[in-house]
């Protein structure tokens, strides 16, 4: 019982105008040697290059927008680029659609769940060759790993997000560099951004290096080297401890 065409097409097409990432996959192997343990004979005969069985339905894929991948296992995550693709887009929720419910859909739902994604399955957008395994799988994943919802509820939620649905999430985590530059000069001393803090450390080390040179300039040559190394060690030790210890900790009592 494959998913109806209209819901399947809607679930694939609707996220794109909202800027939501879409990944589309198909299963195929270079030869039958790549699937020696498949128990389903038609899989071994048809999941091969050039066979119509592995062709994507062009009504549900946009090759100029989607990540289109070939997979060699039931789960879309298995040895593919899907996870880096989702990570770069700051995705925290995955909507799984397709076929077969008891095979690739189940495996992809479990993999999504194991990777820490909130996983959603629109009931009208998945299907199977048999009705029994289809319903059994939906019952199981709803009890354990995913939220089983209607397509209408998914589309209604997406409409409420508007264009660039992932934009607000991205702006909190991946702010462009230029947006933060003007704030560095006004940051409180104890809350300086890393770049400003590193610059302060560099200036501190430079100043203490000048002091070290002044202290060792009058020493004999054989003592200059040893004294200079000791001063450099002490200087770097203090700066490292300032970064790693809580404020007010007794720096002099700590050994690196």
Tab-separated table of C-alpha atoms in Angstrom:
chain	number	residue	atom	x	y	z
A	1	UNK	CA	0.000	0.000	0.000
A	2	UNK	CA	2.138	2.901	-1.279
A	3	UNK	CA	1.405	6.384	0.046
A	4	UNK	CA	-1.172	8.325	-2.010
A	5	UNK	CA	0.417	10.485	-4.687
A	6	UNK	CA	-1.041	13.813	-3.524
A	7	UNK	CA	0.124	13.584	0.120
A	8	UNK	CA	3.535	12.302	-0.933
A	9	UNK	CA	4.004	15.169	-3.362
A	10	UNK	CA	2.772	17.740	-0.853
A	11	UNK	CA	5.118	16.484	1.866
A	12	UNK	CA	8.065	16.764	-0.521
A	13	UNK	CA	7.199	20.064	-2.210
A	14	UNK	CA	5.891	22.212	0.584
A	15	UNK	CA	9.115	22.588	2.673
A	16	UNK	CA	11.166	24.029	-0.204
A	17	UNK	CA	9.547	27.496	-0.430
A	18	UNK	CA	10.035	27.756	3.340
A	19	UNK	CA	13.776	27.150	3.094
A	20	UNK	CA	13.586	23.796	4.894
A	21	UNK	CA	16.287	21.272	3.860
A	22	UNK	CA	15.047	18.262	1.871
A	23	UNK	CA	16.967	15.010	1.399
A	24	UNK	CA	15.752	12.442	-1.134
A	25	UNK	CA	17.223	8.967	-1.465
A	26	UNK	CA	17.022	5.754	-3.442
A	27	UNK	CA	18.573	2.347	-2.821
A	28	UNK	CA	20.934	0.863	-5.401
A	29	UNK	CA	24.029	-1.331	-5.567
A	30	UNK	CA	26.790	-1.566	-8.147
A	31	UNK	CA	26.191	-5.294	-8.514
A	32	UNK	CA	24.546	-8.236	-6.786
A	33	UNK	CA	27.818	-8.816	-4.918
A	34	UNK	CA	27.028	-5.760	-2.808
A	35	UNK	CA	23.878	-7.318	-1.345
A	36	UNK	CA	24.643	-10.993	-0.676
A	37	UNK	CA	22.372	-11.279	2.355
A	38	UNK	CA	19.225	-9.653	1.033
A	39	UNK	CA	16.488	-12.291	1.392
A	40	UNK	CA	14.132	-10.598	-1.056
A	41	UNK	CA	14.996	-11.866	-4.505
A	42	UNK	CA	13.426	-8.935	-6.438
A	43	UNK	CA	15.746	-6.575	-4.534
A	44	UNK	CA	18.823	-8.424	-5.764
A	45	UNK	CA	17.445	-8.411	-9.279
A	46	UNK	CA	16.271	-4.810	-9.533
A	47	UNK	CA	18.292	-2.556	-7.165
A	48	UNK	CA	20.956	-2.152	-9.835
A	49	UNK	CA	22.122	0.730	-12.065
A	50	UNK	CA	19.869	1.301	-15.050
A	51	UNK	CA	16.864	-0.502	-13.614
A	52	UNK	CA	13.611	1.458	-13.556
A	53	UNK	CA	12.949	0.219	-10.008
A	54	UNK	CA	15.541	2.606	-8.578
A	55	UNK	CA	14.451	5.692	-10.518
A	56	UNK	CA	13.115	8.574	-8.434
A	57	UNK	CA	9.646	9.940	-9.096
A	58	UNK	CA	10.403	13.363	-10.570
A	59	UNK	CA	7.134	14.723	-9.141
A	60	UNK	CA	8.581	14.534	-5.622
A	61	UNK	CA	12.185	15.579	-6.225
A	62	UNK	CA	13.755	18.933	-7.099
A	63	UNK	CA	17.339	18.206	-8.100
A	64	UNK	CA	18.256	21.884	-8.012
A	65	UNK	CA	17.289	22.108	-4.313
A	66	UNK	CA	17.281	18.665	-2.675
A	67	UNK	CA	20.180	16.577	-1.482
A	68	UNK	CA	19.770	13.488	-3.686
A	69	UNK	CA	21.698	10.450	-2.526
A	70	UNK	CA	22.102	6.776	-3.301
A	71	UNK	CA	22.049	4.557	-0.235
A	72	UNK	CA	23.088	0.932	0.193
A	73	UNK	CA	21.177	0.088	3.336
A	74	UNK	CA	17.663	0.458	4.697
A	75	UNK	CA	18.368	3.673	6.647
A	76	UNK	CA	18.931	6.981	4.871
A	77	UNK	CA	21.735	7.760	7.352
A	78	UNK	CA	23.800	4.639	6.585
A	79	UNK	CA	27.119	5.690	4.991
A	80	UNK	CA	25.578	8.792	3.379
A	81	UNK	CA	26.022	12.566	3.645
A	82	UNK	CA	22.629	13.138	5.249
A	83	UNK	CA	23.831	13.767	8.795
A	84	UNK	CA	26.446	16.430	7.855
A	85	UNK	CA	23.807	17.986	5.591
A	86	UNK	CA	21.360	18.271	8.511
A	87	UNK	CA	24.048	19.420	10.949
A	88	UNK	CA	25.131	22.306	8.710
A	89	UNK	CA	21.510	23.448	8.514
A	90	UNK	CA	21.090	23.252	12.319
A	91	UNK	CA	18.233	20.779	11.917
A	92	UNK	CA	16.833	19.309	15.136
A	93	UNK	CA	13.627	17.738	13.757
A	94	UNK	CA	13.366	15.168	10.956
A	95	UNK	CA	10.164	14.345	9.042
A	96	UNK	CA	10.369	10.870	7.478
A	97	UNK	CA	8.267	9.921	4.429
A	98	UNK	CA	8.443	7.230	1.752
A	99	UNK	CA	8.424	3.444	1.447
A	100	UNK	CA	8.510	0.754	2.690
A	101	UNK	CA	7.151	1.408	6.157
A	102	UNK	CA	8.379	-1.866	7.635
A	103	UNK	CA	11.814	-1.605	6.002
A	104	UNK	CA	13.519	1.648	5.065
A	105	UNK	CA	11.090	3.873	6.967
A	106	UNK	CA	11.491	1.918	10.206
A	107	UNK	CA	15.296	1.879	9.861
A	108	UNK	CA	15.471	5.600	9.072
A	109	UNK	CA	13.186	6.489	11.985
A	110	UNK	CA	15.323	4.511	14.433
A	111	UNK	CA	18.551	6.007	13.064
A	112	UNK	CA	17.090	9.498	13.298
A	113	UNK	CA	16.011	8.861	16.878
A	114	UNK	CA	19.426	7.453	17.822
A	115	UNK	CA	21.133	10.556	16.449
A	116	UNK	CA	19.102	12.802	18.710
A	117	UNK	CA	16.602	14.195	16.213
A	118	UNK	CA	12.975	14.716	17.088
A	119	UNK	CA	11.408	12.378	14.537
A	120	UNK	CA	7.999	12.828	12.916
A	121	UNK	CA	6.143	10.446	10.593
A	122	UNK	CA	3.121	11.818	8.666
A	123	UNK	CA	0.853	8.780	8.551
A	124	UNK	CA	-0.484	9.393	5.048
A	125	UNK	CA	2.997	9.820	3.553
A	126	UNK	CA	4.439	6.348	4.156
A	127	UNK	CA	3.417	3.031	2.652
A	128	UNK	CA	4.230	-0.658	2.375
A	129	UNK	CA	3.499	-3.602	0.101
A	130	UNK	CA	1.496	-5.215	2.905
A	131	UNK	CA	-1.050	-3.565	5.151
A	132	UNK	CA	-0.239	-5.648	8.243
A	133	UNK	CA	3.483	-4.778	8.506
A	134	UNK	CA	2.627	-1.165	7.656
A	135	UNK	CA	0.292	-0.734	10.619
A	136	UNK	CA	2.447	-2.826	12.956
A	137	UNK	CA	5.475	-0.661	12.216
A	138	UNK	CA	3.602	2.595	12.709
A	139	UNK	CA	2.309	1.356	16.042
A	140	UNK	CA	5.799	0.324	17.148
A	141	UNK	CA	7.640	3.506	16.154
A	142	UNK	CA	4.915	5.679	17.659
A	143	UNK	CA	5.286	3.857	20.974
A	144	UNK	CA	9.075	4.112	20.995
A	145	UNK	CA	10.806	6.534	18.658
A	146	UNK	CA	8.631	8.956	16.711
A	147	UNK	CA	5.542	11.117	16.643
A	148	UNK	CA	2.863	9.784	14.322
A	149	UNK	CA	0.822	12.709	12.979
A	150	UNK	CA	-1.355	13.691	10.038
A	151	UNK	CA	0.034	15.480	7.008
A	152	UNK	CA	-2.388	18.351	7.597
A	153	UNK	CA	-0.938	18.971	11.055
A	154	UNK	CA	2.595	19.030	9.626
A	155	UNK	CA	1.690	21.448	6.832
A	156	UNK	CA	-0.244	23.655	9.234
A	157	UNK	CA	2.789	23.902	11.489
A	158	UNK	CA	5.093	24.671	8.556
A	159	UNK	CA	2.756	27.415	7.362
A	160	UNK	CA	2.908	29.006	10.799
A	161	UNK	CA	6.706	29.233	10.527
A	162	UNK	CA	6.698	31.210	7.299
A	163	UNK	CA	9.557	31.732	4.873
A	164	UNK	CA	13.021	30.570	5.995
A	165	UNK	CA	11.600	28.413	8.769
A	166	UNK	CA	15.080	27.531	9.972
A	167	UNK	CA	16.311	31.148	9.966
A	168	UNK	CA	15.567	31.975	13.613
A	169	UNK	CA	17.339	28.854	14.777
A	170	UNK	CA	20.314	29.532	12.537
A	171	UNK	CA	20.630	33.149	13.664
A	172	UNK	CA	21.114	32.049	17.263
A	173	UNK	CA	23.846	29.548	16.533
A	174	UNK	CA	25.605	30.642	13.352
A	175	UNK	CA	25.665	34.436	13.419
A	176	UNK	CA	27.726	35.938	10.567
A	177	UNK	CA	31.128	37.190	11.702
A	178	UNK	CA	30.500	40.854	10.864
A	179	UNK	CA	27.470	41.021	13.177
A	180	UNK	CA	29.623	40.511	16.252
A	181	UNK	CA	32.615	42.704	15.451
A	182	UNK	CA	31.244	45.980	16.793
A	183	UNK	CA	30.305	44.361	20.115
A	184	UNK	CA	33.809	43.222	21.004
A	185	UNK	CA	35.012	46.687	21.936
A	186	UNK	CA	32.095	47.171	24.353
A	187	UNK	CA	32.204	43.777	26.067
A	188	UNK	CA	32.649	43.729	29.838
A	189	UNK	CA	36.208	42.803	30.958
A	190	UNK	CA	35.092	39.524	32.466
A	191	UNK	CA	32.958	38.585	29.441
A	192	UNK	CA	35.211	39.493	26.559
A	193	UNK	CA	34.766	37.432	23.385
A	194	UNK	CA	37.528	34.867	22.671
A	195	UNK	CA	39.301	37.076	20.129
A	196	UNK	CA	39.511	40.030	22.512
A	197	UNK	CA	40.571	37.761	25.372
A	198	UNK	CA	43.313	36.183	23.272
A	199	UNK	CA	44.528	39.626	22.234
A	200	UNK	CA	44.734	40.659	25.897
A	201	UNK	CA	46.727	37.518	26.701
A	202	UNK	CA	49.092	38.236	23.827
A	203	UNK	CA	49.634	41.797	25.031
A	204	UNK	CA	50.236	40.527	28.574
A	205	UNK	CA	52.795	38.020	27.363
A	206	UNK	CA	54.516	40.680	25.243
A	207	UNK	CA	54.781	43.010	28.238
A	208	UNK	CA	56.142	40.288	30.486
A	209	UNK	CA	58.633	39.275	27.803
A	210	UNK	CA	60.047	42.822	27.859
A	211	UNK	CA	60.311	42.549	31.647
A	212	UNK	CA	62.082	39.221	31.297
A	213	UNK	CA	64.593	40.729	28.859
A	214	UNK	CA	65.277	43.577	31.285
A	215	UNK	CA	65.809	41.161	34.185
A	216	UNK	CA	68.179	38.909	32.279
A	217	UNK	CA	70.164	41.557	30.386
A	218	UNK	CA	72.695	41.923	33.199
A	219	UNK	CA	73.235	38.179	33.743
A	220	UNK	CA	76.249	36.237	32.429
A	221	UNK	CA	75.642	34.458	29.129
A	222	UNK	CA	75.578	30.984	30.696
A	223	UNK	CA	72.852	32.078	33.140
A	224	UNK	CA	70.782	34.084	30.669
A	225	UNK	CA	69.545	31.002	28.857
A	226	UNK	CA	68.399	29.153	31.962
A	227	UNK	CA	66.836	32.211	33.588
A	228	UNK	CA	65.046	33.164	30.393
A	229	UNK	CA	63.541	29.702	29.986
A	230	UNK	CA	62.359	29.714	33.607
A	231	UNK	CA	60.726	33.137	33.207
A	232	UNK	CA	59.002	32.082	29.981
A	233	UNK	CA	57.717	28.935	31.701
A	234	UNK	CA	56.364	30.931	34.648
A	235	UNK	CA	54.797	33.479	32.332
A	236	UNK	CA	52.979	30.911	30.186
A	237	UNK	CA	51.990	28.883	33.241
A	238	UNK	CA	50.275	31.867	34.831
A	239	UNK	CA	48.391	32.751	31.651
A	240	UNK	CA	47.185	29.169	31.133
A	241	UNK	CA	45.993	28.884	34.718
A	242	UNK	CA	44.091	32.160	34.447
A	243	UNK	CA	42.062	30.608	31.635
A	244	UNK	CA	41.420	27.270	33.328
A	245	UNK	CA	40.989	28.037	37.040
A	246	UNK	CA	38.044	29.741	38.736
A	247	UNK	CA	38.614	33.403	39.681
A	248	UNK	CA	40.527	33.820	42.932
A	249	UNK	CA	42.221	30.400	42.801
A	250	UNK	CA	45.789	30.239	44.256
A	251	UNK	CA	47.763	30.131	41.018
A	252	UNK	CA	51.139	29.792	42.765
A	253	UNK	CA	50.135	26.502	44.400
A	254	UNK	CA	49.220	24.724	41.160
A	255	UNK	CA	51.737	22.571	39.305
A	256	UNK	CA	51.356	22.016	35.569
